Short mmCIF file of C-alpha atoms and ligand atoms in Angstrom, two decimals:
data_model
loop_
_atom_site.label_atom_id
_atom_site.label_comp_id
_atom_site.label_asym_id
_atom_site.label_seq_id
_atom_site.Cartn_x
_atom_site.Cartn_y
_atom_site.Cartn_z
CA UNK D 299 0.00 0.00 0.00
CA UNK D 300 1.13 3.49 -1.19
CA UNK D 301 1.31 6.08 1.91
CA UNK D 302 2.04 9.91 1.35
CA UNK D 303 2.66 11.99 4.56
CA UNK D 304 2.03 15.83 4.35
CA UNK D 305 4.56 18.05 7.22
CA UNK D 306 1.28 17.32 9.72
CA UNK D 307 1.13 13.63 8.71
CA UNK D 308 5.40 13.27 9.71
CA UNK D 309 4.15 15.30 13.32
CA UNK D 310 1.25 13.40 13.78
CA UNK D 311 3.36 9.93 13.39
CA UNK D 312 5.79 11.67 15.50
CA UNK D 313 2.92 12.26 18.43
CA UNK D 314 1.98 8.24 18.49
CA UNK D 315 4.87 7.15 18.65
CA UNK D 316 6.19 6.54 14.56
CA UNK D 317 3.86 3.38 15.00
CA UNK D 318 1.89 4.16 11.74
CA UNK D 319 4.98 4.11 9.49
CA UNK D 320 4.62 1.34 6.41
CA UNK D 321 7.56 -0.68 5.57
CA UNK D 322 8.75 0.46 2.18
CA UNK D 323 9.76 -3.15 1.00
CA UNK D 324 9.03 -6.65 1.82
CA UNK D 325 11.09 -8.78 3.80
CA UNK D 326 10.23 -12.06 2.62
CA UNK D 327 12.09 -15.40 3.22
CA UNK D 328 13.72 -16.66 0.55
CA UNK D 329 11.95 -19.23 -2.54
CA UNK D 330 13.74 -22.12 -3.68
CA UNK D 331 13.93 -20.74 -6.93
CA UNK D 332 14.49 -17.70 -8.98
CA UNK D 333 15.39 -16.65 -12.42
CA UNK D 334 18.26 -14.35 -11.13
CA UNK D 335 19.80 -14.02 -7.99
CA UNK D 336 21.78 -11.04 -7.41
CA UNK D 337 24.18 -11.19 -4.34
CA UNK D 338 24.74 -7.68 -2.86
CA UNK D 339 21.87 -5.54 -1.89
CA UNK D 340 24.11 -1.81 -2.47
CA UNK D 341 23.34 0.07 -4.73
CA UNK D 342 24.28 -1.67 -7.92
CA UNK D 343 23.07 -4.96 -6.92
CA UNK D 344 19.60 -2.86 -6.42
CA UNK D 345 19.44 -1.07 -9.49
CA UNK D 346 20.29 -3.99 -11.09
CA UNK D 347 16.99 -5.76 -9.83
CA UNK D 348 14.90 -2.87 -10.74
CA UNK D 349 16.14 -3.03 -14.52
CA UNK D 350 15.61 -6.39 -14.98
CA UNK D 351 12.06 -6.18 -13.67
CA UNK D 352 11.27 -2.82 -15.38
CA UNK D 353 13.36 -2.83 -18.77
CA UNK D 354 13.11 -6.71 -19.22
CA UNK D 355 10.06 -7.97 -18.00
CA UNK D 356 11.54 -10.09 -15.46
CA UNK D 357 9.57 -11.16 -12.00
CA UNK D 358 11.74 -14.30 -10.65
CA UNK D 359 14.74 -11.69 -8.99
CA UNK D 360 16.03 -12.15 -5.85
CA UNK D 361 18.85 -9.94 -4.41
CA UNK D 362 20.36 -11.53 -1.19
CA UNK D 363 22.41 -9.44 1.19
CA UNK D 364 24.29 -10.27 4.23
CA UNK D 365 23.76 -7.43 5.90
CA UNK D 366 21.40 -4.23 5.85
CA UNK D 367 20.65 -2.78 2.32
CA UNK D 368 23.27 0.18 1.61
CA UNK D 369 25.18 -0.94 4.50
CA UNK D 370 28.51 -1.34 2.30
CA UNK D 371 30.21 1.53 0.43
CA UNK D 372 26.52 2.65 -1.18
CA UNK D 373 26.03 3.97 2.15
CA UNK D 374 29.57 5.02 3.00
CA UNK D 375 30.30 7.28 0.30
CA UNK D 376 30.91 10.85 -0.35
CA UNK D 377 28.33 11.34 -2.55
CA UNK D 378 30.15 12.68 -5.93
CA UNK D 379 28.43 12.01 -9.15
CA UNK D 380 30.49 13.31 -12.54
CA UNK D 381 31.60 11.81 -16.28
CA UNK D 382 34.72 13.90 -16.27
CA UNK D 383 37.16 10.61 -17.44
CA UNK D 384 39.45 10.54 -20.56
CA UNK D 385 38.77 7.77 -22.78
CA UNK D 386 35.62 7.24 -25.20
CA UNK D 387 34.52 4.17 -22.94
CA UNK D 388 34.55 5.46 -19.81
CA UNK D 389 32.23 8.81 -21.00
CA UNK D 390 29.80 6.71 -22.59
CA UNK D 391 29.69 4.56 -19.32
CA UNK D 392 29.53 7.20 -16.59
CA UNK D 393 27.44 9.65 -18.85
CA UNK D 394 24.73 7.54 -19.27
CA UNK D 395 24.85 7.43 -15.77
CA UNK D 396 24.53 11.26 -14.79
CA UNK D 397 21.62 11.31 -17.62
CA UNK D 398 19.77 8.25 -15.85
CA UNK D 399 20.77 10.29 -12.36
CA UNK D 400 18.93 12.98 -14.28
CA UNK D 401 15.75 11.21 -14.35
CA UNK D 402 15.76 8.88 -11.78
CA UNK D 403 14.19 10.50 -8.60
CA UNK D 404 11.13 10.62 -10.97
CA UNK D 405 11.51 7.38 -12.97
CA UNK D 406 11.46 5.65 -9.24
CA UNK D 407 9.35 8.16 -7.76
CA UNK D 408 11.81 9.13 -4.79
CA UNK D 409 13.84 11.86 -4.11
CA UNK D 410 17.55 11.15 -4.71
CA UNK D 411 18.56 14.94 -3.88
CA UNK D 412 20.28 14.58 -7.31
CA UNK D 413 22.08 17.99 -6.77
CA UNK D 414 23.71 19.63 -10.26
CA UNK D 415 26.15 22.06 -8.64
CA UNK D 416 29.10 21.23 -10.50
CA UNK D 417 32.37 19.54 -9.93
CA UNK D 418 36.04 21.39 -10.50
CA UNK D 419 39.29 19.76 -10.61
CA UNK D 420 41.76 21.98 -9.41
CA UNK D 421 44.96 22.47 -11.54
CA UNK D 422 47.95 23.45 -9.41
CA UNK D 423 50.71 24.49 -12.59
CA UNK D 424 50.74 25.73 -15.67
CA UNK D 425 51.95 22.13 -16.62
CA UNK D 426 48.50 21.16 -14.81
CA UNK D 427 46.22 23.46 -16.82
CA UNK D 428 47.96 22.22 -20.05
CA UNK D 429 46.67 18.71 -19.19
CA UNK D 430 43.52 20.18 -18.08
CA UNK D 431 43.07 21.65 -21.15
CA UNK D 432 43.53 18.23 -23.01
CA UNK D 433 41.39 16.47 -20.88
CA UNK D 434 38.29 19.08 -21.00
CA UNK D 435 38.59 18.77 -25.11
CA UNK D 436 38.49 15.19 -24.54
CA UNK D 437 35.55 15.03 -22.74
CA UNK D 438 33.87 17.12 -25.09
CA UNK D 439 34.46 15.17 -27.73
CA UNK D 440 33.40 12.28 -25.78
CA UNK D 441 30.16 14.32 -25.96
CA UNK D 442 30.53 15.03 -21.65
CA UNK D 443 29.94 18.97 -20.84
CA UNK D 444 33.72 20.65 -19.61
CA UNK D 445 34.44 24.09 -19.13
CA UNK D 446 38.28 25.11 -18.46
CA UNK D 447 38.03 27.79 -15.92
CA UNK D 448 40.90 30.05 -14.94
CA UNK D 449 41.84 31.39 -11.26
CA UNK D 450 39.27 34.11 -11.33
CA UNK D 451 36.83 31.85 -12.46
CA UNK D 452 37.47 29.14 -10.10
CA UNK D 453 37.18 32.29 -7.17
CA UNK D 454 33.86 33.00 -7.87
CA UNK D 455 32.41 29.47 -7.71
CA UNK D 456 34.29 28.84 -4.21
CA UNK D 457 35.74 32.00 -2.42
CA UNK D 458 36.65 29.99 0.06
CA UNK D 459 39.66 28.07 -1.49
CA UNK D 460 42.86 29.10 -0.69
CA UNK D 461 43.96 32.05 -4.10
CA UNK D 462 47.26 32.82 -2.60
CA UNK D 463 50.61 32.76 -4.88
CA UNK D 464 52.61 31.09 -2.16
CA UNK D 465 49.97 28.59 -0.97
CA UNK D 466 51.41 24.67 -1.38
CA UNK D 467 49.67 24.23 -4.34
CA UNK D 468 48.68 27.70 -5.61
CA UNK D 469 45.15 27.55 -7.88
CA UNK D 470 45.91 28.17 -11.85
CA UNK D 471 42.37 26.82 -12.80
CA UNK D 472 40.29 24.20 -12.78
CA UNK D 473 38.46 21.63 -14.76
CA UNK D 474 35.02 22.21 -14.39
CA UNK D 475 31.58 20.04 -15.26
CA UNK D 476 28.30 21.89 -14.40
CA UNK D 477 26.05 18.92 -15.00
CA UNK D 478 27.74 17.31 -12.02
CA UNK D 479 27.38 17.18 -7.85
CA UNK D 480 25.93 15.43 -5.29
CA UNK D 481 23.40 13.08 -4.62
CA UNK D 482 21.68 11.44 -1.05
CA UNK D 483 23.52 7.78 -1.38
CA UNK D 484 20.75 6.03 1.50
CA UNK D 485 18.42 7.56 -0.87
CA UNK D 486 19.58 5.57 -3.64
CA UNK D 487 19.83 2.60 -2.11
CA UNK D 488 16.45 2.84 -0.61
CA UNK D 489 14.56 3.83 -4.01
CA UNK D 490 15.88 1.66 -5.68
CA UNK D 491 14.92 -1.26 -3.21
CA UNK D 492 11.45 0.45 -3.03
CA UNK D 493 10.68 0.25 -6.65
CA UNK D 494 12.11 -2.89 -7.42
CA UNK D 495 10.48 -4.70 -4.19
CA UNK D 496 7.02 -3.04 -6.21
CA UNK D 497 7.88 -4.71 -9.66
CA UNK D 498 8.01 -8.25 -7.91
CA UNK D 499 11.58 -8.29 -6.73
CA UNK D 500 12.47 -10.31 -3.10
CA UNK D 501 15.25 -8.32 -1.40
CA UNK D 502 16.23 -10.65 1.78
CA UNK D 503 18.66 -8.99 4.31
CA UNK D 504 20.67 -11.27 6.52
CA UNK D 505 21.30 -13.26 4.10
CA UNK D 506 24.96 -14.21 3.48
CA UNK D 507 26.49 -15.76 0.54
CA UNK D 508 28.80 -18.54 1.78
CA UNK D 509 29.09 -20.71 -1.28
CA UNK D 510 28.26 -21.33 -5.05
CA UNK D 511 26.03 -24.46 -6.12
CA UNK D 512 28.02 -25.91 -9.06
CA UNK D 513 27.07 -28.67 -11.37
CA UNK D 514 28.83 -29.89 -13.93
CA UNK D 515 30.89 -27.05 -13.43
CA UNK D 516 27.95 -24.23 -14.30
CA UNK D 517 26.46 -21.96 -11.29
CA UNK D 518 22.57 -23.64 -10.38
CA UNK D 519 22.36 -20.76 -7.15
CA UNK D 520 23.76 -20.09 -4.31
CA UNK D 521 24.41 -21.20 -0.80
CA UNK D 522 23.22 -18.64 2.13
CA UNK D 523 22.60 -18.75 5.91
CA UNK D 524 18.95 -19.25 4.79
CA UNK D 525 19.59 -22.13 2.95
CA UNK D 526 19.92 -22.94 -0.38
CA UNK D 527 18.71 -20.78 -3.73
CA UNK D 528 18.62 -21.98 -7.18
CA UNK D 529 19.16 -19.97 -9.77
CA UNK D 530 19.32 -19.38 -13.75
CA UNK D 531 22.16 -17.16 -13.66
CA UNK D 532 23.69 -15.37 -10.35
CA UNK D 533 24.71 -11.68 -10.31
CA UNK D 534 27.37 -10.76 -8.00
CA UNK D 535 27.92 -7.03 -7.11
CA UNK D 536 29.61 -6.91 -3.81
CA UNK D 537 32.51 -4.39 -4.23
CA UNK D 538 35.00 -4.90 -1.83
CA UNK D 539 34.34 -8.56 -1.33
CA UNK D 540 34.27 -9.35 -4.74
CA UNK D 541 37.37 -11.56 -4.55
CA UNK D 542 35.83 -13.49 -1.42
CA UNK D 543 33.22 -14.28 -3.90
CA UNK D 544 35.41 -15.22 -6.44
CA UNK D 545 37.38 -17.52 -4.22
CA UNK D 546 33.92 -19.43 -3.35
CA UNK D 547 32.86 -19.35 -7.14
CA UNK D 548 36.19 -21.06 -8.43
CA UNK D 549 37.07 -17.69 -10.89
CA UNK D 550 40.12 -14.92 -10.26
CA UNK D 551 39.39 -11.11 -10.57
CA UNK D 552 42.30 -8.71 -10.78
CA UNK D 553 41.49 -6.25 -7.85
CA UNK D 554 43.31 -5.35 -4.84
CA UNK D 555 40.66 -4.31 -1.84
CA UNK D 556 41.74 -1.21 0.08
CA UNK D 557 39.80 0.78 3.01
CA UNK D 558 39.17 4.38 1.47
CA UNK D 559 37.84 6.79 4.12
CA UNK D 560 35.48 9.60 4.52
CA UNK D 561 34.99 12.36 7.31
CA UNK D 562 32.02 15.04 7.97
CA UNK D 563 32.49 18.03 10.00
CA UNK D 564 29.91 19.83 12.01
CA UNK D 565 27.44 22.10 9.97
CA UNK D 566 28.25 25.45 9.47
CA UNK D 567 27.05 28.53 7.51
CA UNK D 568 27.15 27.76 3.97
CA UNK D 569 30.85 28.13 2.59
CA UNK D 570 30.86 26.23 -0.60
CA UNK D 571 27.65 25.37 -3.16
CA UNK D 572 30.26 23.36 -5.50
CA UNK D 573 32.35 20.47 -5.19
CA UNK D 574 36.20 21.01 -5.20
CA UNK D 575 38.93 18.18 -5.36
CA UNK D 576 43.19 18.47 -5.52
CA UNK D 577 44.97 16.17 -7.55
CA UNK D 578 47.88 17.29 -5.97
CA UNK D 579 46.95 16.05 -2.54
CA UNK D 580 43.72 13.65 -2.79
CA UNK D 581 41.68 15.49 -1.15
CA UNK D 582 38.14 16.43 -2.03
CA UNK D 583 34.99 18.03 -0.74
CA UNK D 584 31.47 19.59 -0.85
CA UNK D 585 28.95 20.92 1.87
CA UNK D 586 25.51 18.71 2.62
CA UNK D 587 22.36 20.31 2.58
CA UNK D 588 22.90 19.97 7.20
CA UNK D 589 25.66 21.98 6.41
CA UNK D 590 28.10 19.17 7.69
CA UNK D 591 31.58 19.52 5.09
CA UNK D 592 31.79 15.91 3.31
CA UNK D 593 35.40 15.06 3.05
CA UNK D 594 37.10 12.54 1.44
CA UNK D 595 40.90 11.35 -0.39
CA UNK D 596 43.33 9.06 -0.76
CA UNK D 597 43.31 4.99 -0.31
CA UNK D 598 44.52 4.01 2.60
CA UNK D 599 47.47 1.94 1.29
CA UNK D 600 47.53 -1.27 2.17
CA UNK D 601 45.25 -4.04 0.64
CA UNK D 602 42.90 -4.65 3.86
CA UNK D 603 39.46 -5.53 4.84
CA UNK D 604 39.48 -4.05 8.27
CA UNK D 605 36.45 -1.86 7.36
CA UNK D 606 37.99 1.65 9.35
CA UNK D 607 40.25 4.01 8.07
CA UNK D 608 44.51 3.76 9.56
CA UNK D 609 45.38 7.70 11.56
CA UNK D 610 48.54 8.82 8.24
CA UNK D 611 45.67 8.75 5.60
CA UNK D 612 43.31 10.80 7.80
CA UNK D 613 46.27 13.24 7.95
CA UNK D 614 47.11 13.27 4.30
CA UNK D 615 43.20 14.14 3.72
CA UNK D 616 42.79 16.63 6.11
CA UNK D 617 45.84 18.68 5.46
CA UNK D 618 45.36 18.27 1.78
CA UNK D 619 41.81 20.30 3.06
CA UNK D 620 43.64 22.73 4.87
CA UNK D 621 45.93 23.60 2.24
CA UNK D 622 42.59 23.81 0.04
CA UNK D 623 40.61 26.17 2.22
CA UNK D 624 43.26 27.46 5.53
CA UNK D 625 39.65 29.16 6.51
CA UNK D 626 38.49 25.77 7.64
CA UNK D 627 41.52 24.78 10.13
CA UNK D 628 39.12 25.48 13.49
CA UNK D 629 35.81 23.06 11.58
CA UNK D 630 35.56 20.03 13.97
CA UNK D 631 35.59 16.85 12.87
CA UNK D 632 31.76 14.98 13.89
CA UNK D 633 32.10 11.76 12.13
CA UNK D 634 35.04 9.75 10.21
CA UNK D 635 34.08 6.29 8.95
CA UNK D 636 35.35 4.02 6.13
CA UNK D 637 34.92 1.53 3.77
CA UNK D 638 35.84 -1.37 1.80
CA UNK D 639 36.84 -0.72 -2.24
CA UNK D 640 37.65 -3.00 -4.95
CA UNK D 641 40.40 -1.33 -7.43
CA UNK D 642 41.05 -3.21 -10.80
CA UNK D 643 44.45 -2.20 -13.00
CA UNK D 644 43.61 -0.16 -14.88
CA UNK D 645 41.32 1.99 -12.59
CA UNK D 646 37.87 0.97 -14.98
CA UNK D 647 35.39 -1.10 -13.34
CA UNK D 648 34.51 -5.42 -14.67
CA UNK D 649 31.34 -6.10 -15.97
CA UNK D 650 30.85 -9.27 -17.53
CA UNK D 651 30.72 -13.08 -17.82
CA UNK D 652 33.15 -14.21 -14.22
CA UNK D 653 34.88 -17.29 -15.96
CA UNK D 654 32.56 -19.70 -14.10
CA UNK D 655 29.55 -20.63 -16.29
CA UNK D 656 26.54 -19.14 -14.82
CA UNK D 657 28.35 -16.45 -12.43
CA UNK D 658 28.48 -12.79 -13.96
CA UNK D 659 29.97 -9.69 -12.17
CA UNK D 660 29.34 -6.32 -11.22
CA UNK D 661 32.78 -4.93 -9.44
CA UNK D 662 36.00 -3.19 -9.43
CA UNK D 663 34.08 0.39 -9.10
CA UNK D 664 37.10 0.87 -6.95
CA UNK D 665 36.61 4.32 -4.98
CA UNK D 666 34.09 5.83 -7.70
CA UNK D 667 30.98 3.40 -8.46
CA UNK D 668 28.00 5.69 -6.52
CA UNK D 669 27.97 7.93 -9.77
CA UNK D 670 27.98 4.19 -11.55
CA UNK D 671 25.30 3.19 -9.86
CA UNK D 672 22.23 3.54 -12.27
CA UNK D 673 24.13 2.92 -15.28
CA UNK D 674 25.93 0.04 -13.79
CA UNK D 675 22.84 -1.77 -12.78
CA UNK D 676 21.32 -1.07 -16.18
CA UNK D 677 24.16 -2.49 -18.33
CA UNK D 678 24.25 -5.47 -15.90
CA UNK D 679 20.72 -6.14 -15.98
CA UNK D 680 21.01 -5.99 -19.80
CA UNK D 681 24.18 -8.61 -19.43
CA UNK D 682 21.76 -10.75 -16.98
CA UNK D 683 19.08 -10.75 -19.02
CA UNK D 684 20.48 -11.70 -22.18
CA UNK D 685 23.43 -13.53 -21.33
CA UNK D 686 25.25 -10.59 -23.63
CA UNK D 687 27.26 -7.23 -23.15
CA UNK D 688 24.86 -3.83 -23.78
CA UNK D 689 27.39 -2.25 -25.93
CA UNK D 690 28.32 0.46 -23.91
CA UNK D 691 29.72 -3.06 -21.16
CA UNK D 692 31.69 -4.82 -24.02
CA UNK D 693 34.93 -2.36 -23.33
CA UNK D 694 34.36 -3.14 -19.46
CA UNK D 695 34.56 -6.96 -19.78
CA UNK D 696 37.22 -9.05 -18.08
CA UNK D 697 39.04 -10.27 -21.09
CA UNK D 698 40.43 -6.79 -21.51
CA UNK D 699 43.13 -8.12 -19.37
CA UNK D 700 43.90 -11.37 -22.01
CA UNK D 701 43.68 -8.18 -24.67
CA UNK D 702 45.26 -6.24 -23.48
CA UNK D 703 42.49 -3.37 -24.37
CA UNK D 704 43.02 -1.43 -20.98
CA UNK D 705 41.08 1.64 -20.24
CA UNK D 706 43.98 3.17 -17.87
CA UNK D 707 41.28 5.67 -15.78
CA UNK D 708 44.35 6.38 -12.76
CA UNK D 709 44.02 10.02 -13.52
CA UNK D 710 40.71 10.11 -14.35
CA UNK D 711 38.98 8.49 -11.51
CA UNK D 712 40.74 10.97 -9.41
CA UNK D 713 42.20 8.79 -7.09
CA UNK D 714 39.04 8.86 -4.27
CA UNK D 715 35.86 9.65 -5.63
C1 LIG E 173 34.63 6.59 1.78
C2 LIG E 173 34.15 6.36 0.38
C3 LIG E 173 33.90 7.45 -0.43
C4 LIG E 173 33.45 7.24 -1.74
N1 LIG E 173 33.10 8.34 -2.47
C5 LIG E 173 32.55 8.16 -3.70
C6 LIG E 173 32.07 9.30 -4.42
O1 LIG E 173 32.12 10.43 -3.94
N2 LIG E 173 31.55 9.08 -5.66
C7 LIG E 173 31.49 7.84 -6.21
O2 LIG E 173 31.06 7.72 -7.35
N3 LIG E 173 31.88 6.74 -5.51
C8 LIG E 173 32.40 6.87 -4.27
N4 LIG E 173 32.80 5.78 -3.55
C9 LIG E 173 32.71 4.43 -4.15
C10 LIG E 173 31.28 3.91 -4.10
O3 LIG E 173 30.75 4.06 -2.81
C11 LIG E 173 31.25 2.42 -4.50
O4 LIG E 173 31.96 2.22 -5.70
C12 LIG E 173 29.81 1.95 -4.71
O5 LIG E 173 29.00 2.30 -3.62
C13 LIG E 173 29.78 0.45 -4.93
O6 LIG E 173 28.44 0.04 -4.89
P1 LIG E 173 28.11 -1.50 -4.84
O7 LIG E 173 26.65 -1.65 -4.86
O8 LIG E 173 28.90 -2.18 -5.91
O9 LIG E 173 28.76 -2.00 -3.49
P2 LIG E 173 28.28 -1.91 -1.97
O10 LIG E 173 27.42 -0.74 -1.74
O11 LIG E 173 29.50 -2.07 -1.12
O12 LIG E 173 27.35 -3.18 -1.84
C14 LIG E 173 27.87 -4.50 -1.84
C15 LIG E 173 27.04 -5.28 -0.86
O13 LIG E 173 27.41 -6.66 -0.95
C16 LIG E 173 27.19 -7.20 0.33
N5 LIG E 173 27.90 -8.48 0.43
C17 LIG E 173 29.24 -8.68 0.49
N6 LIG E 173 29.50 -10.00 0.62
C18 LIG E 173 28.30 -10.62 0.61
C19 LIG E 173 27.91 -11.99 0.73
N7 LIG E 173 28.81 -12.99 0.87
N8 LIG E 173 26.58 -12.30 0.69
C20 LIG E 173 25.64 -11.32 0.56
N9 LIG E 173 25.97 -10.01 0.46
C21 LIG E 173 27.28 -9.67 0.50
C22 LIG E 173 27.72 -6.13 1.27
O14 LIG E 173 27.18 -6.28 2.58
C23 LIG E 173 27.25 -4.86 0.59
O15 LIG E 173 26.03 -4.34 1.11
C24 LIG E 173 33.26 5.92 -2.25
C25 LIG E 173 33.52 4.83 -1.42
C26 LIG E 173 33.94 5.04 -0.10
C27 LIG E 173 34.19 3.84 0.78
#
């Protein structure tokens, strides 16, 4: 049952106690049986349910996650959405995405706070804006909007940066991208759940992969701690424990898991209505409609699963901030927390068949798949459906490492976001 609640229906809820609240998905126990299990219940294993059920007709979906939905690094990120990359494939890819990110809070009929207010990549040198200006004609001809913006420009769309000539890394310019910003990640997460859980999908929390039902070496479903679930083909999206997976499936994936942090000050007065990130540092961040600074950077750099951040990255971050914006030095920290990324090669994300018959995969998003996430669950669903790469997914498959057809995105996927 749909329910709306006007400002007096939230205060009204709030005077008996929040008991009138409807749950905005099912939690049903698990069938013996579906068409396509996806394991991972973040954001791309979500979106990839609600494509198959809306673009493909499909009603047998599962997605089974062993813990809360958005509980991984859907709900753990720092919110950045943006197609400023360098190659032809990676555009096509994360532009699709901003345009479905365009749509989406009224395609699933929830606000996503989808928030246009740009995105600028500082450039430090002259050296710097030389590459900037190669990489904002390549993403115009890659069909993305970039605008090269010089010091003056950059100081009007955030005073509060740091302008002076003997500042650490002094600001020549910036790349800048209008049609990105920010979006609410739980938001995501939860819409998506929400309108696939409406087309027919079963989302089942608690539920934890622990092995792969093969037969005659082809996937038939999956093991969980609710038993067993057979399956036509199995979907795995689950980030930063994509290799566990793998282990338990019998296939190899090229990524290295890392924990990548993120930190949010209190709220203050508005200081910055854009979001600003350093190459030369790591270091990145944006203001949240509380007011609350998001901050975020660098890997922490060793390969670990421990899912909190080590005290020399939060350093590197938050003096890469100061040197950004001095003005902020006395903003107190109110939350740090981290989590768990997957980080192929070449820096592009793996979407395609795993190597076991029956198992396809969703991962390697490394520290920048919440901009991925509508246009990663809608090439997958495509893949999942059809047992074939949507053509904007071919470049992303895993025999680009047998090809040698790499899509090197280290500068482009900015090192943290
Ligand atoms: C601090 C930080 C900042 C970031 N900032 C940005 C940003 O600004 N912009 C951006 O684009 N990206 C950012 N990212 C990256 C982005 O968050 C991820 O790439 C994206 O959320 C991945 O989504 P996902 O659905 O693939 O994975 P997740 O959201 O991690 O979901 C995977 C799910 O799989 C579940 N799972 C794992 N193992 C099992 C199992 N055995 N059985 C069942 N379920 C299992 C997990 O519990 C988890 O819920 C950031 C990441 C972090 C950590």
């Amino acid at each position: 049952m749909t329910r709306h609640f006007s400002a007096f229906g939230v205060f009204r809820e709030g005077l008996r106690g929040h008991k009138g609240w409807a749950p905005m998905w099912r939690s049903p126990a698990p069938k013996l049986k579906y068409d396509v299990v996806i394991v991972g219940g973040g954001g791309h294993g979500l979106a990839t349910a609600y494509y198959l059920a809306k673009n493909h007709g499909m009603s047998r979906i599962a997605v089974v996650e062993k813990g809360w939905l958005g509980g991984g690094n859907t709900g753990r990120n720092t919110t950045v959405i943006r197609s400023n990359y360098f190659y032809p494939e990676s555009t096509a890819l994360y532009d699709l995405s901003v345009r479905l990110y365009e749509g989406l809070s009224r395609d699933i009929n929830y606000n996503v706070m989808f928030s246009q207010r740009g995105m600028m990549v500082l450039s430090h040198s002259e050296a710097e804006m030389e590459i900037a200006a190669r990489t904002v004609n390549a993403m115009k001809l890659n069909g993305a909007d970039a605008e090269l913006l010089d010091a003056r420009d950059v100081q009007k769309k955030a005073p509060i940066l740091n302008y002076r000539d003997d500042a650490r890394y002094p600001i020549h310019g910036a790349i800048w991208q209008g049609r990105g910003g920010t979006g609410r990640h739980d938001a995501v997460a939860w819409g998506y759940a929400r309108a696939a859980d409406r087309l027919g999908v079963d989302i089942v929390q608690n539920c934890e992969v622990t092995g792969f039902l093969i037969e005659g070496g082809t996937c038939k479903g999956v093991e969980t701690t609710q038993g067993a679930i057979r399956a036509g083909r199995v979907g795995v999206a689950t980030a930063g424990h994509s290799s566990v997976l793998a282990q338990m499936g019998g296939y190899k994936l090229p990524l290295h898991s890392y924990a990548l942090q993120a930190f949010v000050t209190e709220a203050i007065k508005p200081v910055m209505d854009t979001v600003a990130f350093s190459p030369m540092t790591g270091s990145y961040f944006s203001q949240s409609d509380k007011g609350g600074l998001v901050i975020g950077g660098g890997l922490d750099r060793i390969p670990s699963y421990a899912q909190r951040g080590n005290t020399p990255e939060q350093e590197n971050v938050l003096s890469g901030i100061i040197d950004m914006a001095p003005a902020l030095a006395k903003v107190k920290l109110l939350r740090h927390w981290a989590g768990i990324v997957d980080v192929s090669p070449d820096s592009s994300p793996l979407i395609g068949p795993s190597g076991t018959d029956g198992i396809f995969v969703n991962c390697g998003w490394g520290t920048g798949g919440f901009k991925a996430i509508p246009a990663g669950g809608y090439l997958f669903a495509h893949l999942l459906a059809n047992g074939a790469h949507h053509e904007i997914s071919r470049p992303f498959d895993l025999n680009r490492f047998g090809t040698g057809a790499l899509i090197d995105e280290a500068a482009g996927s900015g090192i943290a976001h």
